[in-house]
């Protein structure tokens, strides 16, 4: 009898443990570990992804401890490849981080989930506000009437050129699309005389993330062109853009890009350039340190992305800081978010993580003005454009664009069909 | 007296259920509930980027997939991916097991190292093979060109005709040791007397294999193949890391399609529909497979 009761008691304990496992995570953020009202420290969670040169968490943590010793911030690094999914999943289960790094293009999506705190009134009284350029505030607003995130980091795309290759074929760096295509053709060559092409003009990225490179060479063909217009109506089926897209596809079809281009991602395209397999690459300042180490200063040149018939289309990849609407520590979260956007922290991040400083006082510092990668980025920043914040942009960049681009590169669909598919997906 | 016996029986009747309750509760929480929720979600328009419009759409998702080129391509890719991968894994695993069952020097060492592909994490395998296949710097091109088999470099993962085959080869490399080790364990349980009796009867090597070895290892092969079919069907990491299902749809399988749709595009309703179709196909296939193998076993 005793054994039976013991067994039953154990069963009950196990059942209760199982139920405990089904309960929401008790250590989730948004739930204060300490109230903060009784003088106890407040605990916050900050989610971010590491950029190419890292986030330099240790520097930020020590600076924050000096600034606000009564507010503990847990810096949680999430891999960029799964950041978006994790953030959205955490938000949907009400366990999101108090403060988080985000792309402004996710704003509509996050706002639709009521996950973002409205910062408009709070920021209107902020002493740093005059320091923030209008263009950066516009990216943080992301076409909304109210402000739901604070500008944080930014990078803009430019053209990396192998100076040694250009010298060998006697070409100047391209400034417009005609010169760019001419360079693609001439830089594609057999350098060791074995009758096989071993150097290609352009390191094309056909896999996920290649849309920025593509946009800079296609959307510059028509003045004012973008993925969608100001009313969120897709523009990609415009005949001029279809024609420009065909030219872009021909870079691969003509053999001016490595045969691996359809599935080449970030690592492969950068490696192609560093190793000399490709002579041109469109990327941002984040990869400059690695490029200098691999290629050497004398063999590396950077120029703005080429001008098309419609002018320049300079893609930028800004990130911003969001505050979780369900956070129980509003005051502390706002204090931390504003601190991340202060000039001192802006300088630390720009300098250590290779991000483009957008605060005028920081931009003027000699270390940025004398750095050619930073200088070209700073000069291009005012005309740069980010991905439009349409709700399904995540789906567009993760699935639609790479699959459609690869099909077009392999000749399964035409340029017109490709633009139609992309356009339909943005509706 | 009769009443007390009945009471005891009554109590005894409930005890097993009470004892099983915790396990059942766990199963409900971690298996039954997610399955039902996925089926429930598959009848909805449920996209994380458009939560305000979440609604019940009936069979709309189930009809829509048949007009989706990606889904149709993933159906045929899945069949090729599973059948070719598991068949080759079985064939090579059987040969490896038969070799490792012989007495020779360094047998123990060979048995140990043959397990390396199986114990290597899928992420490492995918990244390793991805760079080996690289069209510009890959070691595979280099070796084949030195051997005179290839005249020029091939971008294995960027060509629609070779991408899936290249990834099948990767999976074959990874999964063969599992087949080998399972079949080897089965081979070692065959009584040696049977082979001795066969020798006395004058049986040749093929007859010994067909009449003694094969009937003994057949149940192991059935179970191992079943497990591998399920694992290969559900494999996402190798395909996602190497090509993300590309180029285009050329290496997109049902599981990967469901994963990309639900986890990357955050379109849970449509992703769940693809997953439900995948599950139904697997159930049908498994039923057919088990019936077929049972018949063979009885024969």
XYZ file of C-alpha atoms in Angstrom:
726
model
C 0.000 0.000 0.000
C 2.805 2.345 0.995
C 4.611 1.652 -2.271
C 1.465 2.360 -4.206
C 1.011 5.744 -2.533
C 4.650 6.529 -3.100
C 4.259 5.712 -6.781
C 1.133 7.833 -7.001
C 2.849 10.760 -5.308
C 5.767 10.496 -7.705
C 3.353 10.411 -10.618
C 1.701 13.573 -9.360
C 5.069 15.317 -9.001
C 6.036 14.297 -12.527
C 2.720 15.524 -13.889
C 3.161 18.869 -12.174
C 6.711 19.121 -13.523
C 5.365 18.482 -17.014
C 2.808 21.225 -16.582
C 5.589 23.493 -15.418
C 7.390 22.801 -18.665
C 4.368 23.977 -20.613
C 4.195 27.243 -18.721
C 5.662 30.403 -20.258
C 9.348 30.933 -19.589
C 9.519 32.561 -16.208
C 12.884 34.121 -16.946
C 11.649 35.760 -20.117
C 12.379 39.387 -20.620
C 9.690 41.888 -20.199
C 9.268 40.517 -16.694
C 11.182 42.480 -14.139
C 13.547 40.509 -11.932
C 13.431 43.388 -9.528
C 10.927 46.177 -9.352
C 13.412 48.962 -9.318
C 11.095 50.974 -7.130
C 12.583 49.637 -3.917
C 16.113 50.628 -4.864
C 16.975 47.146 -6.147
C 18.742 46.884 -9.510
C 16.587 46.707 -12.611
C 17.307 43.925 -15.127
C 16.934 44.474 -18.852
C 17.633 42.286 -21.864
C 19.160 43.651 -25.055
C 19.162 41.525 -28.199
C 21.497 42.269 -31.063
C 23.284 40.528 -33.876
C 27.012 40.717 -34.416
C 28.100 42.698 -37.421
C 31.161 41.660 -39.384
C 33.575 43.109 -36.872
C 31.483 42.156 -33.834
C 29.584 44.349 -31.398
C 32.354 44.879 -28.845
C 30.011 43.913 -26.076
C 32.665 44.262 -23.366
C 33.313 47.938 -24.136
C 29.599 48.688 -24.221
C 28.910 46.773 -21.025
C 31.606 48.579 -19.054
C 30.514 51.976 -20.422
C 26.916 51.244 -19.504
C 27.878 50.160 -15.974
C 29.627 53.509 -15.513
C 26.619 55.370 -16.894
C 23.827 53.556 -15.067
C 25.086 51.169 -12.381
C 21.565 50.578 -11.049
C 20.304 49.089 -14.331
C 21.702 45.677 -15.291
C 21.602 45.003 -18.996
C 22.061 41.493 -20.301
C 23.610 41.737 -23.767
C 22.400 38.735 -25.769
C 23.994 38.100 -29.139
C 21.742 36.228 -31.577
C 23.157 34.905 -34.890
C 22.041 37.202 -37.678
C 20.812 34.293 -39.823
C 18.138 33.413 -37.280
C 17.682 36.799 -35.586
C 14.497 37.799 -37.379
C 12.751 34.445 -36.784
C 13.732 34.413 -33.101
C 12.650 37.972 -32.511
C 9.267 37.471 -34.167
C 8.699 34.178 -32.358
C 9.636 35.754 -29.015
C 7.311 38.686 -29.663
C 4.425 36.425 -30.604
C 4.814 34.486 -27.356
C 5.138 37.716 -25.356
C 8.709 36.984 -24.297
C 10.573 39.509 -26.411
C 13.658 41.397 -25.209
C 13.182 44.807 -23.580
C 15.411 46.553 -26.114
C 16.518 45.131 -29.449
C 18.392 45.888 -32.615
C 16.231 45.687 -35.738
C 16.066 46.659 -39.381
C 13.639 49.517 -40.063
C 12.223 47.370 -42.881
C 10.740 45.103 -40.179
C 8.879 48.006 -38.629
C 5.510 47.429 -40.295
C 5.676 43.767 -39.354
C 6.550 44.436 -35.703
C 4.064 47.261 -35.445
C 1.389 44.910 -36.783
C 2.154 42.688 -33.803
C 1.847 45.677 -31.420
C 5.374 44.906 -30.268
C 6.869 48.388 -30.592
C 6.725 51.205 -28.104
C 5.762 54.590 -29.576
C 8.792 56.797 -28.922
C 7.580 59.988 -30.612
C 6.771 62.015 -27.494
C 9.773 60.772 -25.557
C 12.205 61.656 -28.344
C 10.726 65.107 -29.003
C 12.269 66.282 -25.710
C 15.581 64.564 -26.306
C 18.702 66.735 -26.200
C 20.511 64.589 -28.830
C 17.754 65.144 -31.409
C 19.450 68.085 -33.220
C 22.490 65.828 -33.793
C 20.486 63.282 -35.767
C 20.264 64.080 -39.502
C 16.822 64.150 -41.039
C 17.711 61.309 -43.412
C 18.510 59.031 -40.469
C 15.345 59.994 -38.636
C 13.421 59.270 -41.841
C 14.856 55.751 -41.986
C 13.908 55.232 -38.333
C 10.390 56.523 -39.057
C 10.201 54.069 -41.994
C 7.238 55.878 -43.578
C 5.195 55.849 -40.360
C 3.605 58.944 -38.813
C 4.983 58.075 -35.407
C 8.497 57.092 -34.324
C 8.839 53.462 -33.261
C 12.614 53.020 -33.318
C 15.783 55.042 -32.873
C 18.478 55.204 -35.555
C 21.475 53.056 -34.600
C 23.966 51.889 -37.240
C 24.155 52.291 -40.987
C 26.219 51.095 -43.914
C 25.979 52.048 -47.579
C 27.117 50.090 -50.593
C 29.976 51.058 -52.852
C 32.110 49.341 -55.466
C 35.298 47.533 -54.436
C 37.776 47.289 -57.326
C 40.956 45.257 -57.626
C 43.361 48.066 -58.523
C 45.963 45.577 -59.799
C 43.466 44.015 -62.238
C 42.335 47.393 -63.567
C 45.949 48.372 -64.091
C 46.670 45.145 -65.976
C 43.874 45.741 -68.499
C 44.391 49.512 -68.606
C 40.933 50.558 -67.448
C 39.690 53.386 -65.259
C 37.300 52.615 -62.442
C 33.710 52.691 -63.717
C 31.549 55.684 -62.955
C 28.494 54.789 -65.045
C 26.747 51.607 -66.179
C 28.302 51.590 -69.635
C 31.794 51.709 -68.138
C 30.794 49.110 -65.561
C 29.661 46.568 -68.183
C 32.726 47.317 -70.279
C 34.899 46.657 -67.212
C 33.009 43.398 -66.511
C 33.804 42.197 -70.024
C 37.441 43.287 -70.164
C 38.300 42.042 -66.678
C 37.013 38.561 -67.534
C 40.098 36.838 -68.842
C 42.523 33.946 -68.866
C 45.503 35.155 -66.889
C 47.689 32.035 -66.936
C 47.403 31.177 -70.611
C 45.825 27.727 -70.202
C 42.896 28.693 -72.406
C 40.425 28.813 -69.507
C 38.852 31.855 -67.884
C 40.206 32.244 -64.362
C 39.351 35.851 -63.521
C 35.855 37.287 -63.771
C 34.740 40.890 -63.948
C 32.137 40.917 -61.203
C 31.520 38.878 -58.041
C 27.760 38.474 -58.266
C 25.652 37.359 -55.308
C 22.690 35.272 -56.454
C 21.884 33.823 -53.029
C 20.063 35.421 -50.120
C 21.121 39.003 -49.433
C 22.026 39.762 -53.057
C 19.116 42.134 -53.579
C 21.076 45.224 -52.455
C 23.848 44.654 -54.998
C 21.225 43.965 -57.672
C 19.189 47.071 -56.784
C 22.221 49.347 -57.057
C 22.787 48.218 -60.672
C 19.170 47.905 -61.839
C 17.085 50.519 -60.020
C 19.515 53.249 -61.102
C 18.226 52.958 -64.664
C 15.091 55.001 -64.008
C 14.852 58.275 -62.113
C 13.027 57.854 -58.815
C 12.784 54.081 -59.204
C 12.505 51.859 -56.158
C 10.963 48.502 -55.232
C 7.681 50.295 -54.507
C 6.545 53.895 -54.928
C 5.459 56.199 -52.107
C 2.020 54.537 -52.098
C 3.606 51.082 -51.777
C 2.696 50.185 -55.372
C 5.423 47.935 -56.865
C 7.458 49.575 -59.637
C 9.536 46.640 -60.834
C 7.550 45.832 -63.970
C 8.463 49.148 -65.561
C 9.972 48.309 -69.022
C 13.108 50.339 -68.301
C 13.753 48.337 -65.152
C 13.009 45.063 -66.965
C 15.597 45.996 -69.590
C 18.149 46.980 -66.914
C 17.485 43.676 -65.149
C 18.169 41.826 -68.369
C 21.539 43.574 -68.612
C 22.272 42.512 -65.045
C 21.351 38.879 -65.779
C 23.611 39.024 -68.812
C 26.637 39.617 -66.576
C 26.270 35.954 -65.596
C 24.989 34.691 -68.928
C 27.915 36.316 -70.758
C 30.322 34.609 -68.363
C 31.494 37.857 -66.704
C 30.651 36.487 -63.233
C 31.912 33.199 -61.743
C 29.781 30.147 -62.661
C 29.028 29.734 -58.959
C 27.224 33.125 -58.865
C 23.624 31.770 -58.595
C 24.281 30.252 -55.164
C 27.122 32.497 -54.037
C 26.359 34.209 -50.747
C 28.300 36.755 -48.755
C 31.272 34.497 -47.881
C 31.718 33.246 -51.435
C 31.472 36.645 -53.133
C 33.970 38.195 -50.736
C 36.295 35.220 -51.121
C 36.077 35.501 -54.921
C 37.205 39.104 -54.694
C 39.926 38.556 -52.108
C 41.444 35.640 -54.006
C 41.437 37.495 -57.314
C 38.812 35.266 -58.962
C 36.692 38.418 -59.395
C 37.779 42.013 -59.969
C 34.752 43.971 -58.705
C 32.374 43.546 -55.807
C 29.612 45.681 -54.387
C 29.611 45.670 -50.597
C 29.974 48.038 -47.671
C 32.546 49.261 -45.158
C 31.932 46.237 -42.925
C 34.177 44.077 -45.096
C 36.930 46.695 -45.567
C 39.235 45.431 -42.799
C 39.233 41.883 -44.207
C 39.725 43.196 -47.747
C 42.749 45.267 -46.746
C 44.326 42.306 -44.967
C 43.791 39.976 -47.929
C 44.417 42.253 -50.913
C 46.675 44.977 -49.513
C 46.173 48.716 -49.637
C 47.924 49.129 -52.990
C 45.642 46.629 -54.755
C 42.349 47.878 -53.377
C 40.271 50.792 -54.637
C 36.780 51.930 -53.775
C 34.437 54.060 -55.873
C 30.740 54.929 -55.544
C 28.250 52.560 -57.180
C 27.903 53.395 -60.914
C 25.429 55.977 -62.123
C 22.633 54.782 -64.368
C 20.306 56.665 -66.707
C 18.180 57.519 -63.673
C 21.074 58.612 -61.495
C 22.510 56.704 -58.543
C 20.736 54.116 -56.465
C 22.809 53.703 -53.297
C 21.365 50.967 -51.098
C 21.872 51.460 -47.391
C 21.401 48.902 -44.660
C 20.429 50.849 -41.568
C 19.648 49.220 -38.268
C 17.692 50.804 -35.469
C 16.813 50.264 -31.833
C 13.330 49.163 -30.867
C 11.757 49.153 -27.431
C 9.399 46.294 -26.618
C 5.909 47.551 -25.852
C 5.358 44.780 -23.269
C 8.487 45.639 -21.305
C 7.690 46.277 -17.663
C 10.666 48.626 -17.283
C 9.698 51.487 -19.575
C 11.842 54.142 -17.975
C 14.968 51.979 -17.888
C 14.492 50.703 -21.448
C 14.128 54.226 -22.806
C 17.214 55.326 -20.916
C 19.211 52.448 -22.408
C 17.862 52.933 -25.945
C 18.718 56.633 -25.864
C 22.181 55.882 -24.484
C 22.840 53.528 -27.435
C 22.110 56.423 -29.770
C 24.242 58.962 -27.901
C 27.276 60.508 -29.722
C 29.832 58.742 -27.494
C 28.392 55.275 -28.109
C 27.795 56.095 -31.766
C 31.510 56.821 -32.124
C 32.540 53.639 -30.272
C 30.331 51.455 -32.456
C 31.252 53.178 -35.733
C 34.937 52.903 -34.965
C 35.029 49.347 -33.644
C 32.343 47.664 -35.710
C 33.066 49.429 -39.023
C 29.749 51.221 -39.304
C 29.222 54.529 -41.063
C 28.868 57.373 -38.565
C 25.859 59.526 -39.363
C 26.090 62.034 -36.510
C 27.708 65.164 -37.847
C 29.978 65.680 -34.813
C 31.242 62.083 -35.148
C 31.536 62.177 -38.945
C 33.869 65.153 -38.714
C 36.438 63.263 -36.656
C 39.702 62.856 -38.535
C 39.780 59.066 -38.183
C 36.653 58.835 -40.356
C 37.551 61.569 -42.826
C 40.978 60.059 -43.508
C 39.652 56.533 -43.994
C 38.749 56.073 -47.713
C 36.115 53.436 -46.959
C 34.434 55.624 -44.349
C 34.783 58.758 -46.466
C 33.087 57.244 -49.515
C 30.331 55.909 -47.271
C 29.803 59.226 -45.499
C 29.641 61.030 -48.858
C 27.104 58.530 -50.227
C 24.948 58.471 -47.104
C 22.633 61.437 -47.868
C 21.456 59.869 -51.169
C 21.143 56.322 -49.856
C 17.952 54.268 -49.801
C 16.965 51.398 -47.565
C 14.661 48.485 -48.377
C 11.072 49.679 -48.290
C 9.317 48.745 -45.039
C 6.535 46.704 -46.621
C 5.100 44.040 -44.300
C 6.341 40.967 -46.173
C 9.875 42.220 -46.828
C 11.240 39.315 -44.759
C 9.582 36.841 -47.124
C 10.817 38.824 -50.123
C 14.475 38.801 -49.072
C 14.557 35.310 -47.543
C 12.720 33.405 -50.237
C 11.205 35.247 -53.196
C 14.199 37.266 -54.367
C 16.882 34.530 -54.205
C 14.675 31.821 -55.752
C 13.465 34.112 -58.534
C 16.891 35.544 -59.268
C 18.428 32.073 -59.457
C 15.726 30.869 -61.842
C 16.324 33.895 -64.059
C 20.103 33.409 -63.994
C 19.670 29.788 -65.050
C 17.351 30.853 -67.880
C 14.242 29.161 -66.446
C 12.353 32.471 -66.567
C 12.843 35.703 -68.512
C 13.758 39.095 -67.073
C 10.149 40.196 -67.531
C 8.794 37.140 -65.710
C 11.285 37.658 -62.912
C 10.239 41.269 -62.385
C 6.574 40.263 -62.515
C 7.082 37.632 -59.778
C 9.023 40.084 -57.605
C 6.433 42.760 -58.179
C 3.513 40.427 -57.323
C 5.184 39.390 -54.103
C 5.431 43.007 -52.952
C 1.740 43.752 -53.481
C -16.917 -10.704 0.362
C -18.106 -10.287 -3.221
C -18.305 -6.510 -2.773
C -14.758 -6.238 -1.448
C -13.406 -8.282 -4.398
C -15.244 -5.999 -6.812
C -13.825 -2.940 -5.030
C -10.306 -4.302 -5.288
C -10.825 -5.000 -9.006
C -12.215 -1.529 -9.534
C -9.202 0.023 -7.826
C -6.834 -2.197 -9.751
C -8.512 -1.195 -13.002
C -7.676 2.502 -12.537
C -4.165 2.158 -11.202
C -2.419 1.528 -14.571
C -4.110 4.577 -16.061
C -3.043 6.753 -13.161
C 0.488 5.457 -13.466
C 0.511 6.131 -17.198
C -1.015 9.581 -16.855
C 2.236 11.559 -16.484
C 3.742 9.971 -19.578
C 0.512 10.501 -21.481
C 0.386 14.118 -20.372
C 3.944 14.659 -21.573
C 3.162 13.047 -24.918
C 0.076 15.245 -25.267
C 2.097 18.379 -24.495
C 5.084 17.752 -26.713
C 3.682 15.590 -29.537
C -0.116 15.518 -29.842
C -0.746 19.221 -29.219
C 1.842 20.503 -31.765
C 0.521 18.070 -34.382
C -3.066 19.183 -33.918
C -2.012 22.813 -33.799
C -0.078 22.435 -37.065
C -3.118 20.847 -38.737
C -5.331 23.601 -37.313
C -2.888 26.262 -38.568
C -2.855 24.732 -42.047
C -6.493 25.782 -42.501
C -5.677 29.404 -41.722
C -4.174 32.440 -43.353
C -1.579 32.963 -40.624
C 1.393 35.127 -41.535
C 3.419 36.803 -38.804
C 3.849 39.881 -41.000
C 0.101 40.253 -41.342
C -1.302 39.092 -38.021
C -4.248 41.462 -38.163
C -5.662 39.446 -41.068
C -5.254 36.003 -39.508
C -8.345 34.030 -40.445
C -9.766 30.614 -41.210
C -9.529 29.915 -44.963
C -10.748 26.333 -45.141
C -9.044 24.316 -47.866
C -7.622 27.347 -49.673
C -3.995 26.574 -48.700
C -4.462 22.918 -49.659
C -5.675 23.913 -53.131
C -3.184 26.746 -53.579
C -0.119 24.495 -53.198
C -1.050 22.654 -56.404
C -0.637 25.947 -58.306
C 2.708 26.663 -56.642
C 5.744 25.809 -58.818
C 7.966 25.549 -55.738
C 5.695 22.929 -54.154
C 5.443 20.885 -57.351
C 9.214 20.976 -57.824
C 9.749 20.015 -54.190
C 7.546 16.908 -54.613
C 9.724 15.369 -57.318
C 12.927 16.560 -55.629
C 11.841 14.887 -52.377
C 11.225 11.567 -54.126
C 14.683 11.709 -55.715
C 16.352 12.945 -52.543
C 14.921 10.174 -50.346
C 14.997 7.211 -52.743
C 18.465 7.779 -54.200
C 20.047 8.774 -50.878
C 18.674 5.878 -48.821
C 19.272 3.304 -51.588
C 22.917 4.317 -51.957
C 23.413 4.506 -48.206
C 21.998 0.985 -47.887
C 24.065 -0.442 -50.722
C 27.342 1.080 -49.566
C 26.501 0.348 -45.924
C 25.912 -3.322 -46.744
C 29.211 -3.596 -48.616
C 31.052 -1.815 -45.793
C 29.444 -4.064 -43.163
C 30.390 -7.213 -45.088
C 33.997 -5.975 -45.329
C 34.167 -4.985 -41.668
C 32.774 -8.401 -40.698
C 35.866 -10.140 -42.113
C 38.974 -10.862 -40.080
C 41.859 -8.624 -41.101
C 44.507 -6.394 -39.528
C 43.366 -2.962 -38.319
C 39.724 -4.097 -38.415
C 38.993 -2.369 -35.083
C 40.636 0.850 -36.258
C 38.691 0.805 -39.532
C 35.438 0.153 -37.687
C 36.105 3.183 -35.494
C 37.035 5.627 -38.240
C 34.163 4.512 -40.454
C 31.849 6.097 -37.886
C 33.359 9.578 -38.250
C 30.882 10.839 -40.881
C 27.953 9.677 -38.772
C 29.112 11.406 -35.591
C 30.038 14.674 -37.329
C 27.383 17.388 -36.818
C 25.247 18.120 -39.889
C 26.226 21.805 -39.887
C 29.927 20.927 -40.078
C 29.266 18.396 -42.837
C 27.279 20.924 -44.867
C 29.922 23.645 -44.577
C 32.769 21.232 -45.289
C 31.159 19.822 -48.422
C 29.983 23.248 -49.544
C 33.585 24.463 -49.769
C 34.729 21.168 -51.283
C 32.153 21.657 -54.050
C 32.994 25.350 -54.486
C 33.240 26.112 -58.194
C 36.261 28.391 -57.825
C 38.411 26.976 -55.014
C 36.849 23.563 -54.309
C 39.151 20.593 -53.755
C 36.813 18.312 -55.720
C 37.322 20.224 -58.975
C 41.037 20.305 -58.352
C 41.273 16.532 -57.824
C 39.064 15.704 -60.795
C 40.994 18.053 -63.074
C 44.338 16.614 -61.951
C 42.983 13.134 -62.621
C 41.967 14.252 -66.104
C 38.281 13.532 -65.470
C 37.233 17.172 -65.756
C 38.438 19.597 -68.390
C 37.227 22.706 -66.569
C 35.873 23.670 -63.184
C 32.248 22.837 -62.419
C 30.079 24.903 -60.075
C 28.462 21.813 -58.566
C 26.034 23.606 -56.280
C 25.117 26.371 -58.719
C 24.017 24.150 -61.567
C 20.401 22.960 -61.574
C 21.456 19.540 -62.898
C 24.142 18.838 -60.296
C 23.051 20.682 -57.130
C 20.716 18.020 -55.748
C 22.996 15.145 -56.782
C 25.922 16.805 -55.040
C 23.912 17.097 -51.853
C 22.734 13.487 -52.184
C 26.393 12.450 -52.271
C 27.007 14.431 -49.088
C 24.124 12.674 -47.349
C 25.288 9.278 -48.628
C 28.719 9.959 -47.121
C 27.118 10.931 -43.827
C 24.542 8.119 -43.552
C 26.409 5.079 -44.889
C 28.173 4.316 -41.554
C 24.822 4.087 -39.784
C 23.646 1.373 -42.165
C 27.042 -0.333 -41.909
C 27.074 -0.435 -38.119
C 23.477 -1.697 -37.868
C 24.023 -4.427 -40.479
C 27.372 -5.346 -38.906
C 25.689 -5.867 -35.535
C 23.134 -8.095 -37.226
C 25.832 -10.042 -39.122
C 27.642 -10.807 -35.909
C 24.539 -12.408 -34.420
C 24.366 -15.080 -37.168
C 25.467 -18.472 -35.745
C 28.688 -19.634 -37.388
C 27.302 -23.223 -37.485
C 24.982 -22.242 -40.291
C 27.875 -21.256 -42.544
C 29.769 -24.432 -41.580
C 26.732 -26.540 -42.455
C 26.455 -24.682 -45.752
C 30.129 -25.352 -46.477
C 29.576 -29.045 -45.830
C 26.620 -28.970 -48.227
C 28.857 -27.373 -50.875
C 27.100 -23.972 -50.995
C 28.936 -21.208 -52.824
C 29.406 -17.646 -51.482
C 26.255 -16.257 -53.172
C 24.111 -19.132 -51.932
C 25.386 -18.578 -48.384
C 24.576 -14.891 -48.656
C 21.108 -15.466 -50.147
C 19.985 -18.337 -47.875
C 21.740 -17.473 -44.578
C 22.985 -13.888 -44.401
C 20.151 -12.053 -46.116
C 17.243 -13.602 -44.115
C 19.086 -12.807 -40.889
C 19.906 -9.189 -41.653
C 16.634 -8.422 -43.441
C 14.675 -7.275 -40.332
C 17.547 -4.945 -39.415
C 17.616 -3.544 -42.942
C 13.859 -2.905 -42.822
C 14.047 -0.978 -39.550
C 17.239 0.894 -40.456
C 15.861 1.882 -43.854
C 12.660 3.050 -42.226
C 14.585 5.261 -39.832
C 16.822 6.629 -42.584
C 13.856 7.338 -44.855
C 12.261 9.397 -42.088
C 15.493 11.208 -41.208
C 16.490 11.943 -44.784
C 12.955 13.088 -45.625
C 13.020 15.489 -42.661
C 16.575 16.696 -43.215
C 16.721 20.440 -43.617
C 20.115 21.543 -42.308
C 22.323 20.150 -45.088
C 20.070 21.413 -47.883
C 19.481 24.801 -46.292
C 23.106 25.473 -45.481
C 24.448 24.317 -48.825
C 22.000 25.839 -51.304
C 18.824 26.964 -49.465
C 16.973 24.748 -51.916
C 18.503 26.419 -54.945
C 19.525 27.275 -57.502
C 15.888 28.172 -58.107
C 13.873 25.191 -56.892
C 16.361 22.547 -58.023
C 17.181 21.201 -54.551
C 14.046 22.273 -52.721
C 12.432 19.376 -50.838
C 9.077 19.308 -49.048
C 10.586 19.617 -45.575
C 12.878 22.443 -46.638
C 10.020 24.198 -48.399
C 7.869 23.966 -45.259
C 10.788 25.215 -43.149
C 11.537 28.202 -45.391
C 7.853 29.082 -45.705
C 7.163 28.888 -41.959
C 10.455 29.839 -40.303
C 12.015 32.207 -42.814
C 9.003 33.716 -44.580
C 6.965 33.476 -41.352
C 3.963 32.289 -43.336
C 2.864 29.685 -40.806
C -0.475 28.752 -42.393
C 0.962 27.899 -45.787
C 4.087 26.324 -44.279
C 1.913 24.075 -42.094
C -0.076 22.990 -45.149
C 3.123 21.865 -46.892
C 4.175 20.049 -43.703
C 0.792 18.287 -43.479
C 1.079 17.161 -47.109
C 4.580 15.897 -46.335
C 3.334 13.947 -43.338
C 0.490 12.399 -45.334
C 2.884 11.358 -48.088
C 5.221 9.815 -45.512
C 2.379 7.905 -43.825
C 1.237 6.518 -47.188
C 4.773 5.612 -48.158
C 5.488 3.955 -44.805
C 2.285 1.910 -44.956
C 3.174 0.670 -48.434
C 6.796 0.061 -47.454
C 5.963 -1.955 -44.335
C 3.339 -4.021 -46.162
C 5.790 -4.748 -48.966
C 8.651 -5.690 -46.644
C 6.345 -7.850 -44.464
C 5.280 -9.793 -47.555
C 8.917 -10.305 -48.539
C 9.788 -11.444 -45.032
C 6.928 -13.964 -44.968
C 8.021 -15.293 -48.348
